mmCIF file of C-alpha atoms in Angstrom:
data_model
loop_
_atom_site.group_PDB
_atom_site.id
_atom_site.type_symbol
_atom_site.label_atom_id
_atom_site.label_comp_id
_atom_site.label_asym_id
_atom_site.label_seq_id
_atom_site.Cartn_x
_atom_site.Cartn_y
_atom_site.Cartn_z
ATOM 1 C CA MET A 1265 -19.520 168.402 164.613
ATOM 2 C CA GLU A 1266 -20.157 165.779 167.259
ATOM 3 C CA GLU A 1267 -17.383 163.998 169.082
ATOM 4 C CA GLY A 1268 -17.415 160.219 169.293
ATOM 5 C CA ASP A 1269 -17.898 158.215 172.446
ATOM 6 C CA VAL A 1270 -15.012 157.939 174.866
ATOM 7 C CA ILE A 1271 -13.516 154.461 174.661
ATOM 8 C CA ASN A 1272 -11.519 152.965 177.510
ATOM 9 C CA MET A 1273 -8.489 151.375 175.838
ATOM 10 C CA GLY A 1274 -7.518 149.368 178.932
ATOM 11 C CA THR A 1275 -4.220 151.208 179.341
ATOM 12 C CA LEU A 1276 -1.705 149.886 181.832
ATOM 13 C CA PHE A 1277 0.347 152.266 183.952
ATOM 14 C CA GLY A 1278 3.181 150.311 185.533
ATOM 15 C CA GLU A 1279 1.795 147.200 187.198
ATOM 16 C CA SER A 1280 -1.528 148.663 188.337
ATOM 17 C CA LYS A 1281 -4.606 149.587 186.322
ATOM 18 C CA GLN A 1282 -5.903 153.131 186.396
ATOM 19 C CA ASN A 1283 -9.654 153.320 185.942
ATOM 20 C CA THR A 1284 -10.627 156.400 183.912
ATOM 21 C CA SER A 1285 -14.363 155.795 184.130
ATOM 22 C CA THR A 1286 -16.503 158.277 186.041
ATOM 23 C CA ASN A 1287 -18.713 155.461 187.320
ATOM 24 C CA PRO A 1288 -16.783 153.043 189.547
ATOM 25 C CA GLY A 1289 -17.173 149.408 188.543
ATOM 26 C CA GLU A 1290 -18.485 150.263 185.078
ATOM 27 C CA ASP A 1291 -15.530 149.050 182.966
ATOM 28 C CA GLU A 1292 -13.845 146.608 185.340
ATOM 29 C CA ASP A 1293 -15.214 143.537 183.563
ATOM 30 C CA ASP A 1294 -14.203 144.884 180.133
ATOM 31 C CA ASP A 1295 -10.570 145.334 181.230
ATOM 32 C CA ASP A 1296 -10.325 141.638 182.093
ATOM 33 C CA LEU A 1297 -11.506 140.671 178.591
ATOM 34 C CA ILE A 1298 -8.736 142.615 176.796
ATOM 35 C CA ASP A 1299 -5.749 140.443 175.899
ATOM 36 C CA ILE A 1300 -2.526 141.647 177.551
ATOM 37 C CA ASP A 1301 -0.831 141.893 174.114
ATOM 38 C CA ASP A 1302 -3.525 144.335 172.945
ATOM 39 C CA ARG A 1303 -3.018 146.737 175.856
ATOM 40 C CA LEU A 1304 -0.720 149.714 175.658
ATOM 41 C CA TYR A 1305 2.063 149.990 178.227
ATOM 42 C CA PHE A 1306 3.250 153.419 179.332
ATOM 43 C CA PRO A 1307 6.076 153.368 181.891
ATOM 44 C CA PRO A 1308 5.246 155.824 184.708
ATOM 45 C CA GLU A 1309 8.719 157.420 184.571
ATOM 46 C CA GLU A 1310 8.293 158.511 180.924
ATOM 47 C CA ASN A 1311 7.223 162.107 180.300
ATOM 48 C CA GLU A 1312 6.283 161.570 176.656
ATOM 49 C CA VAL A 1313 4.333 158.800 174.996
ATOM 50 C CA ASP A 1314 5.098 157.840 171.383
ATOM 51 C CA ILE A 1315 1.889 156.462 169.898
ATOM 52 C CA SER A 1316 2.949 156.871 166.262
ATOM 53 C CA LYS A 1317 3.282 153.092 165.771
ATOM 54 C CA ASN A 1318 -0.206 152.541 167.158
ATOM 55 C CA ILE A 1319 -1.700 155.247 164.958
ATOM 56 C CA ARG A 1320 0.170 153.911 161.914
ATOM 57 C CA ASP A 1321 -1.208 150.413 162.602
ATOM 58 C CA MET A 1322 -4.745 151.772 162.956
ATOM 59 C CA VAL A 1323 -4.441 153.702 159.682
ATOM 60 C CA HIS A 1324 -3.154 150.610 157.848
ATOM 61 C CA VAL A 1325 -6.161 148.637 159.060
ATOM 62 C CA GLU A 1326 -8.617 151.336 157.961
ATOM 63 C CA ILE A 1327 -7.162 151.983 154.481
ATOM 64 C CA THR A 1328 -8.668 149.936 151.663
ATOM 65 C CA ILE A 1329 -6.574 149.568 148.533
ATOM 66 C CA ASN A 1330 -9.253 149.807 145.818
ATOM 67 C CA SER A 1331 -11.854 152.016 147.418
ATOM 68 C CA VAL A 1332 -14.586 153.119 145.012
ATOM 69 C CA CYS A 1333 -18.066 154.485 145.636
ATOM 70 C CA ASN A 1334 -19.799 151.724 143.614
ATOM 71 C CA PRO A 1335 -18.802 148.787 141.358
ATOM 72 C CA GLY A 1336 -19.233 150.881 138.185
ATOM 73 C CA CYS A 1337 -16.945 153.653 139.418
ATOM 74 C CA LYS A 1338 -13.608 153.990 137.602
ATOM 75 C CA GLY A 1339 -12.052 155.895 140.497
ATOM 76 C CA LEU A 1340 -9.312 158.522 140.395
ATOM 77 C CA CYS A 1341 -6.007 158.568 138.515
ATOM 78 C CA LEU A 1342 -3.230 157.703 140.962
ATOM 79 C CA ARG A 1343 -0.854 160.188 139.293
ATOM 80 C CA CYS A 1344 -2.861 163.352 138.562
ATOM 81 C CA GLY A 1345 -6.040 162.741 140.590
ATOM 82 C CA ALA A 1346 -8.411 163.154 137.627
ATOM 83 C CA ASN A 1347 -11.902 161.704 138.042
ATOM 84 C CA LEU A 1348 -11.868 158.892 135.465
ATOM 85 C CA ASN A 1349 -15.694 158.805 135.377
ATOM 86 C CA THR A 1350 -15.984 162.345 133.986
ATOM 87 C CA SER A 1351 -12.711 162.999 132.154
ATOM 88 C CA LYS A 1352 -9.598 161.440 130.694
ATOM 89 C CA CYS A 1353 -6.360 161.272 132.610
ATOM 90 C CA ARG A 1354 -4.162 164.358 132.075
ATOM 91 C CA CYS A 1355 -0.859 162.641 132.753
ATOM 92 C CA GLN A 1356 1.190 160.951 130.029
ATOM 93 C CA LYS A 1357 1.027 157.217 129.633
ATOM 94 C CA GLN A 1358 4.295 156.038 131.112
ATOM 95 C CA GLU A 1359 5.479 152.698 132.298
ATOM 96 C CA LYS A 1360 3.935 152.122 135.689
ATOM 97 C CA GLU A 1361 6.344 152.264 138.562
ATOM 98 C CA LYS A 1362 6.109 149.758 141.385
ATOM 99 C CA TYR A 1363 4.911 152.476 143.778
ATOM 100 C CA SER A 1364 3.382 155.368 141.903
ATOM 101 C CA GLY A 1365 0.961 158.111 142.716
ATOM 102 C CA PRO A 1366 0.663 160.730 145.406
ATOM 103 C CA LEU A 1367 1.508 158.254 148.180
ATOM 104 C CA ARG A 1368 4.700 156.893 146.598
ATOM 105 C CA ASN A 1369 6.961 158.380 149.297
ATOM 106 C CA LEU A 1370 4.702 157.506 152.226
ATOM 107 C CA ARG A 1371 6.550 154.301 153.132
ATOM 108 C CA SER A 1372 9.978 155.951 153.323
ATOM 109 C CA GLU A 1373 8.582 158.914 155.290
ATOM 110 C CA MET A 1374 6.869 156.599 157.788
ATOM 111 C CA GLN A 1375 10.041 154.535 158.260
ATOM 112 C CA LYS A 1376 12.071 157.660 159.059
ATOM 113 C CA LYS A 1377 9.893 158.396 162.092
#
């Protein structure tokens, strides 16, 4: 398994920038192009960094609601996970809840953290 390229996120430490590049001058121009609101701020006196909000935001951007492999694909049942292309749904036909399926508790779990 190959690891992806290292990306300089333009992180700010206090008031000064810390260049993590091995080649000096390589990413200096890129740091100036990043909007200050898009940079992460980590106070130097903090021992731990909570990036859960940033990861949650990145996951929300990457998730597509109706992801199917092709337009003719029926997808998976949100309750039992059955492949609707090859079989019928095993769960009973019940009135659909507002948030149903295996991810129904995800919102409340994410808000607790």
